[in-house]
PDB file of C-alpha atoms in Angstrom:
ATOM      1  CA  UNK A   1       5.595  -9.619  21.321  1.00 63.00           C
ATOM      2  CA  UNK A   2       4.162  -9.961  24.363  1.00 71.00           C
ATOM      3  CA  UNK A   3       3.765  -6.480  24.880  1.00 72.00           C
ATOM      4  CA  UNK A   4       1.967  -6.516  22.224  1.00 63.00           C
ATOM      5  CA  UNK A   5      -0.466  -8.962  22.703  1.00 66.00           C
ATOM      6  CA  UNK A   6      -1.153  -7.425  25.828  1.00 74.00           C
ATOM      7  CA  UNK A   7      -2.002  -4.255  24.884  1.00 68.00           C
ATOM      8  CA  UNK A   8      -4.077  -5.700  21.924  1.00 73.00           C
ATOM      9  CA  UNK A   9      -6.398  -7.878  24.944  1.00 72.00           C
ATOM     10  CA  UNK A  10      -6.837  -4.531  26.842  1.00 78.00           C
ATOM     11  CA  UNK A  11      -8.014  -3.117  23.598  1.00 81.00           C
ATOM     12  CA  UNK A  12      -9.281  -5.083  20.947  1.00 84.00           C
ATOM     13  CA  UNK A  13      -9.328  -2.395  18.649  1.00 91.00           C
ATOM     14  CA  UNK A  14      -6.114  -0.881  18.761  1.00 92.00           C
ATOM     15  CA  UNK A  15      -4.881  -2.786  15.424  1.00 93.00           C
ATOM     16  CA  UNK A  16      -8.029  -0.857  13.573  1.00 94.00           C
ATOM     17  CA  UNK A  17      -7.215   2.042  14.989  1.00 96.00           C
ATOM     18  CA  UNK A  18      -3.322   1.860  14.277  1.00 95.00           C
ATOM     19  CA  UNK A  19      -4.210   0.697  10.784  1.00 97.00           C
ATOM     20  CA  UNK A  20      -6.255   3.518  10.098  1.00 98.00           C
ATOM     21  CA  UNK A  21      -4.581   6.402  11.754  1.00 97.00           C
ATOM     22  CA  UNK A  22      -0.839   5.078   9.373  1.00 97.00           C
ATOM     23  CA  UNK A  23      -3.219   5.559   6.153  1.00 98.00           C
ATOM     24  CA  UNK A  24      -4.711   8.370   6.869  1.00 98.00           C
ATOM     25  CA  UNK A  25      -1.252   9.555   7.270  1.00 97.00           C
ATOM     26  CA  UNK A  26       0.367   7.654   3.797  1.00 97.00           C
ATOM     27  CA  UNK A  27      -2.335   9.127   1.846  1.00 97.00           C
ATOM     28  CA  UNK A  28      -1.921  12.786   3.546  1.00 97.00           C
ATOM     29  CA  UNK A  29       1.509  12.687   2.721  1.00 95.00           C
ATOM     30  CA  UNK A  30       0.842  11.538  -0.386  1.00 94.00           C
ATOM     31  CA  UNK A  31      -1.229  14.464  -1.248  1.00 96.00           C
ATOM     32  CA  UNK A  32       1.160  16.989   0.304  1.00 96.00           C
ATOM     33  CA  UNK A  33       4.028  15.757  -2.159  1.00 92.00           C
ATOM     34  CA  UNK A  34       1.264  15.812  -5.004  1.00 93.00           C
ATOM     35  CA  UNK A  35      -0.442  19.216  -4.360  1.00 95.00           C
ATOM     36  CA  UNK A  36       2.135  21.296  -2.188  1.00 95.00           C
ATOM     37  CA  UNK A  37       5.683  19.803  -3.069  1.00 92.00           C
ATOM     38  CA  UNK A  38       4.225  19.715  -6.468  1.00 91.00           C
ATOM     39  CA  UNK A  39       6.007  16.229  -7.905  1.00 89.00           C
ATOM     40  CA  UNK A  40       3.733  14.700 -10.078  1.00 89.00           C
ATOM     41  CA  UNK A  41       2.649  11.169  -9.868  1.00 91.00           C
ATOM     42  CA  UNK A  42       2.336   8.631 -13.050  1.00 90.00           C
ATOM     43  CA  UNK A  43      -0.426   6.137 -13.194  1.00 90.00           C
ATOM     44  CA  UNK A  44       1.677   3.341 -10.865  1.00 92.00           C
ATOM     45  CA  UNK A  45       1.952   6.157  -8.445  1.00 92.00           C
ATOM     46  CA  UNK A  46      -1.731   6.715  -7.999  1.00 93.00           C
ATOM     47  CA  UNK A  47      -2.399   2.951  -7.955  1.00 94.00           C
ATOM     48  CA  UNK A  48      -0.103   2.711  -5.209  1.00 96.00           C
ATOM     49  CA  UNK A  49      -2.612   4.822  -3.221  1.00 96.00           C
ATOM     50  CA  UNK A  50      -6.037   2.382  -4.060  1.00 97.00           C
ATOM     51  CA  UNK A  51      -4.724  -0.445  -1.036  1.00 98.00           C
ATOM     52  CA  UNK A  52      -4.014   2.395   1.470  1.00 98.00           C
ATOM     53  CA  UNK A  53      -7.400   3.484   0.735  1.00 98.00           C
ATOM     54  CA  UNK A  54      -8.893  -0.139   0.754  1.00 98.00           C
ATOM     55  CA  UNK A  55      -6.905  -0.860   3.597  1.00 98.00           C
ATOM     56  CA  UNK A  56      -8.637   2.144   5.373  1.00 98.00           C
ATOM     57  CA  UNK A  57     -11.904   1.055   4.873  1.00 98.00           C
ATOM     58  CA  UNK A  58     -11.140  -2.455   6.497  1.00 98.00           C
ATOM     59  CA  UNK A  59      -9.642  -0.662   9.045  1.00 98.00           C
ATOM     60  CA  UNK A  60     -12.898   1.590   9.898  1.00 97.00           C
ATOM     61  CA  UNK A  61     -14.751  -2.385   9.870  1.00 97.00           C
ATOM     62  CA  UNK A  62     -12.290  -3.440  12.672  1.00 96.00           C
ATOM     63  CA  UNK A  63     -12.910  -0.727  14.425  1.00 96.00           C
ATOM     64  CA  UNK A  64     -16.694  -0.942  14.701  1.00 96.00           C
ATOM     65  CA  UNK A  65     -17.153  -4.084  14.496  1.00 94.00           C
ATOM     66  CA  UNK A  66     -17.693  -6.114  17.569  1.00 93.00           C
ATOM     67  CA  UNK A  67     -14.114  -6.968  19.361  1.00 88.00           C
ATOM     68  CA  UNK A  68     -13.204 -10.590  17.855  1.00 88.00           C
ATOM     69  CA  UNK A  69     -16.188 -11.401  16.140  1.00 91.00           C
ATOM     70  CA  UNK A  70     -16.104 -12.503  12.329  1.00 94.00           C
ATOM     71  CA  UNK A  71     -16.602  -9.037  11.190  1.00 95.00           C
ATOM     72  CA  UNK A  72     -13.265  -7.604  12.978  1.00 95.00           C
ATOM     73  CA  UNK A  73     -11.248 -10.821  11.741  1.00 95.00           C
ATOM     74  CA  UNK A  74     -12.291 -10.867   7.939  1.00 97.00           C
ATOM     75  CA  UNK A  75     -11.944  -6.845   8.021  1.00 97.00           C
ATOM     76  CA  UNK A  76      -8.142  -7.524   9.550  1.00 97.00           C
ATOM     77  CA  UNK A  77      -7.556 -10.251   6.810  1.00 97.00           C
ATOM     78  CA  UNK A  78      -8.457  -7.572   4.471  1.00 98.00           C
ATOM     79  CA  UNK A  79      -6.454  -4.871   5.336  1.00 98.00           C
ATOM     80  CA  UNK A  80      -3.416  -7.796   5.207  1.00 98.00           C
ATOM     81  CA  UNK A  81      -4.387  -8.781   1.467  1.00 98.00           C
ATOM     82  CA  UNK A  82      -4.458  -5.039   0.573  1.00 98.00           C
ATOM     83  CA  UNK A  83      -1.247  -4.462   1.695  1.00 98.00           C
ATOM     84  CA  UNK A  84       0.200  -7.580  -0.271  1.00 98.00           C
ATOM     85  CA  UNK A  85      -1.367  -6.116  -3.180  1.00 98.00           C
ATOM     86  CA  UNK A  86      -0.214  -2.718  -2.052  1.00 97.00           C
ATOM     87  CA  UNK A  87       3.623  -4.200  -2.062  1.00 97.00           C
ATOM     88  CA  UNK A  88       3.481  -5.923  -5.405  1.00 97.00           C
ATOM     89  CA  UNK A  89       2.096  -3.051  -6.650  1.00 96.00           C
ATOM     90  CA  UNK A  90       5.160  -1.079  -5.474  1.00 96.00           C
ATOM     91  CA  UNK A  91       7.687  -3.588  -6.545  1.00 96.00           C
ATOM     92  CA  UNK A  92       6.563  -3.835  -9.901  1.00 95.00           C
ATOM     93  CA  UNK A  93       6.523  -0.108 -10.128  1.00 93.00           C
ATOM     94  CA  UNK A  94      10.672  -0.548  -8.553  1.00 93.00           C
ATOM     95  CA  UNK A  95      11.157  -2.852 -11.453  1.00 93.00           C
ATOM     96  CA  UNK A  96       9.893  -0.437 -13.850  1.00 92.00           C
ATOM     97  CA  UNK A  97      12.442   2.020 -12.872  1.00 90.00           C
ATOM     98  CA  UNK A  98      15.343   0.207 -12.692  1.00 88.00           C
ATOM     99  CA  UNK A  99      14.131  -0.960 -16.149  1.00 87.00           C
ATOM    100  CA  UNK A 100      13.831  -4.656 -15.025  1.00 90.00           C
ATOM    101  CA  UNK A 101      10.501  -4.587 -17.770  1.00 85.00           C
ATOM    102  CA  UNK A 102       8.716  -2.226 -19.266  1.00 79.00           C
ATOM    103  CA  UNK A 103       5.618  -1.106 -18.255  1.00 76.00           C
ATOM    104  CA  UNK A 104       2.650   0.768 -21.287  1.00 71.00           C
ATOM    105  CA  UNK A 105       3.440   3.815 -19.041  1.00 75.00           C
ATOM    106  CA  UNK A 106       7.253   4.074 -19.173  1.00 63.00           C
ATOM    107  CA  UNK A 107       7.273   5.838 -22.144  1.00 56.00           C
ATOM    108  CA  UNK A 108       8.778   2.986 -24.409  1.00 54.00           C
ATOM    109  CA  UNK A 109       7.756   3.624 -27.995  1.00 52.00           C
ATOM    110  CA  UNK A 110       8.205   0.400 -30.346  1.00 54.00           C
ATOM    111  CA  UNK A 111      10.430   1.684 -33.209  1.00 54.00           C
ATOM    112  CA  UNK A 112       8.077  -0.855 -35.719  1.00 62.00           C
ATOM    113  CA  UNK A 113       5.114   1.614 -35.504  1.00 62.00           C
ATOM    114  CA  UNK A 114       3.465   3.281 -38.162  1.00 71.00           C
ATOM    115  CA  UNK A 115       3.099   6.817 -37.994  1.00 70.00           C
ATOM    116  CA  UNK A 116      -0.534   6.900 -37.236  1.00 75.00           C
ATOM    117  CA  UNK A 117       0.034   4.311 -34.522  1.00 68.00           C
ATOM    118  CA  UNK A 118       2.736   6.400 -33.263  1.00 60.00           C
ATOM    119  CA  UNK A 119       0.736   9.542 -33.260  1.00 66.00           C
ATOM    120  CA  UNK A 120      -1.742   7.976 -30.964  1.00 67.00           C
ATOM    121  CA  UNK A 121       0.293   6.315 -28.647  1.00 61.00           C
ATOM    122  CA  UNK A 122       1.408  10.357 -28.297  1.00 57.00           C
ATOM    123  CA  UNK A 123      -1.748  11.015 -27.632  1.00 62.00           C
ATOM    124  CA  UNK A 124      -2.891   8.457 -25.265  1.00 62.00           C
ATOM    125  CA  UNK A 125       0.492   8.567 -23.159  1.00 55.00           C
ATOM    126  CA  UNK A 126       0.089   9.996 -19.460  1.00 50.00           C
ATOM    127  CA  UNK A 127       2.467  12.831 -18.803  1.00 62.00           C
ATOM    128  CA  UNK A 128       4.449  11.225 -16.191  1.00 80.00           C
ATOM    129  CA  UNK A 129       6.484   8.053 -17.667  1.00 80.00           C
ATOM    130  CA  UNK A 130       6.453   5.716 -14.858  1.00 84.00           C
ATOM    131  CA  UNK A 131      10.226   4.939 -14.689  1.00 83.00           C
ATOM    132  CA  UNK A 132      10.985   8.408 -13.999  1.00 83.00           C
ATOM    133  CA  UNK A 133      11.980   8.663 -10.112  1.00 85.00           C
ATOM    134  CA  UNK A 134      11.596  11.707  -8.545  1.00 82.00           C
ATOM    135  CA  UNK A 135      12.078  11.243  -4.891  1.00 81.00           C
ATOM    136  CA  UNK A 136      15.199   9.278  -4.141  1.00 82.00           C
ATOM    137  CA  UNK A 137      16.725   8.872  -0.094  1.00 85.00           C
ATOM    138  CA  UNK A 138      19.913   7.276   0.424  1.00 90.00           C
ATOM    139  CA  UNK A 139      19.616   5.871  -2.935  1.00 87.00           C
ATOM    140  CA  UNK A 140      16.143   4.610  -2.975  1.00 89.00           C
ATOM    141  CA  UNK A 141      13.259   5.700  -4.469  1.00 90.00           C
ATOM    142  CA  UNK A 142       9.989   6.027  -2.470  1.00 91.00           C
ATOM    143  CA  UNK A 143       8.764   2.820  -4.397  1.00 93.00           C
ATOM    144  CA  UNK A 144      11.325   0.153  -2.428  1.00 94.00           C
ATOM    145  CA  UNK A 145       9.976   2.625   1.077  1.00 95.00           C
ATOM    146  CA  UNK A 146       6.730   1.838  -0.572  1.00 96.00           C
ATOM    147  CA  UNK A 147       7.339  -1.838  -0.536  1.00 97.00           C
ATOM    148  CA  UNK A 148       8.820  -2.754   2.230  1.00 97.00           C
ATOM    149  CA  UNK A 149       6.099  -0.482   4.569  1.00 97.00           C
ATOM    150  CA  UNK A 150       3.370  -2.115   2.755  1.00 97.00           C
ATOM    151  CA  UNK A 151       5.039  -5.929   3.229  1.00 97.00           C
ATOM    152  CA  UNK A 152       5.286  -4.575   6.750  1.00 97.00           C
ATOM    153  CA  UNK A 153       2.073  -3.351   7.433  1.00 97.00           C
ATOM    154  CA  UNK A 154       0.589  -6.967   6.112  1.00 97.00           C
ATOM    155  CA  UNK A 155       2.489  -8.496   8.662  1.00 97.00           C
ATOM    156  CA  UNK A 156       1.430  -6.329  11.033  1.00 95.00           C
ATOM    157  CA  UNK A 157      -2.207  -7.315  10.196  1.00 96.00           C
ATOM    158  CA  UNK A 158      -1.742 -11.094   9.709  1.00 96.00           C
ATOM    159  CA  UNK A 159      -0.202 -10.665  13.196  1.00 94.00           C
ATOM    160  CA  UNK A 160      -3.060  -8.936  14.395  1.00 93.00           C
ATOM    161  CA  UNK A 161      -5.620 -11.092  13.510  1.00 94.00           C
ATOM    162  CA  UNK A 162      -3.508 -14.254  14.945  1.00 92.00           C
ATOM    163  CA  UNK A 163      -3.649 -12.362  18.484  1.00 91.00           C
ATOM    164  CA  UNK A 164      -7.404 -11.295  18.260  1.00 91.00           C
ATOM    165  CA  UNK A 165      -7.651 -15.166  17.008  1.00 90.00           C
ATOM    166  CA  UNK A 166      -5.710 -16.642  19.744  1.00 86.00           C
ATOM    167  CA  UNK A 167      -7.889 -14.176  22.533  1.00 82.00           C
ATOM    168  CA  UNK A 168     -11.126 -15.088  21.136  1.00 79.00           C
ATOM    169  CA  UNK A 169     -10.349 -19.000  21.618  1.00 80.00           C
ATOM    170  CA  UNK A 170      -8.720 -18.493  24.956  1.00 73.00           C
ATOM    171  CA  UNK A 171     -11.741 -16.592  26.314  1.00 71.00           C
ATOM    172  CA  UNK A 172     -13.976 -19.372  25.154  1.00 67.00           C
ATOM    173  CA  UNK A 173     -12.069 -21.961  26.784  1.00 69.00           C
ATOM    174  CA  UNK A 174     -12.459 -20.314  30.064  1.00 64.00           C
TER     175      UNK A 174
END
């Protein structure tokens, strides 16, 4: 820990930086599994992708914004809320395939339906069913990965912004 604090007082924007340069890489690899492995994603995949990018963006704030000023804080804050988000996100898609729920996207028709209704649930369904897992490593899918990383990278960024915190008010008390 306290190797990282110092490194974070030599360089105030190192957390921005690290933040930004991890999804850069998520979303790259991300892409590369869409577009060149060719595995496609359902609907929960995709969303999984929206805090990485909204992450990103807070990250590019930290990075230009003045070292410990408001700006830097709130944009570290927000890159720790998107990555909550970012984790729920993925455990509710875990849940969905395990079948802990069921989720509009899993493919789940209600046998009650009339035909008509049935028809356009057809119609309207994405062609990936959500509880369908495709990339599985020593037993878990990419959606616990997913999880945990994301969990991890809040921390990461609540810790963050406690050291730029704790900097600030130490070099205004001297």
């Amino acid at each position: 820990m306290n190797l990282l604090i110092q490194h974070i007082s030599q360089n105030p924007k190192l957390p921005g930086l690290a933040i930004f340069l991890i999804c850069i890489i998520a979303l790259s690899i991300a892409f590369f599994v869409e577009y060149v492995v060719g595995i496609e994603p359902c609907i929960l995949c995709l969303y999984q992708r929206i805090p990485y990018v909204a992450a990103g963006i807070f990250a590019l704030f930290a990075i230009i914004a003045p070292a410990g000023g408001f700006t830097q804080q709130a944009a570290l804050a927000g890159c720790a809320v998107a990555f909550m988000a970012g984790s729920g996100t993925a455990f509710y898609h875990f849940g969905v395939e395990e079948q802990w729920w069921a989720a509009s996207c899993s493919g789940a028709q209600d046998l009650n339906m009339s035909l008509q209704d049935l028809k356009a649930s057809i119609m309207s369904e994405p062609l990936k069913p959500c509880d369908q897992k495709d990339w599985v490593m020593l037993g878990l899918s990419i959606t616990v990965y997913n999880t945990i990383g994301s969990l991890f990278l809040a921390i990461g960024s609540f810790t963050s912004l406690h050291i730029i915190r704790k900097l600030k008010e130490h070099s205004l008390n001297q």
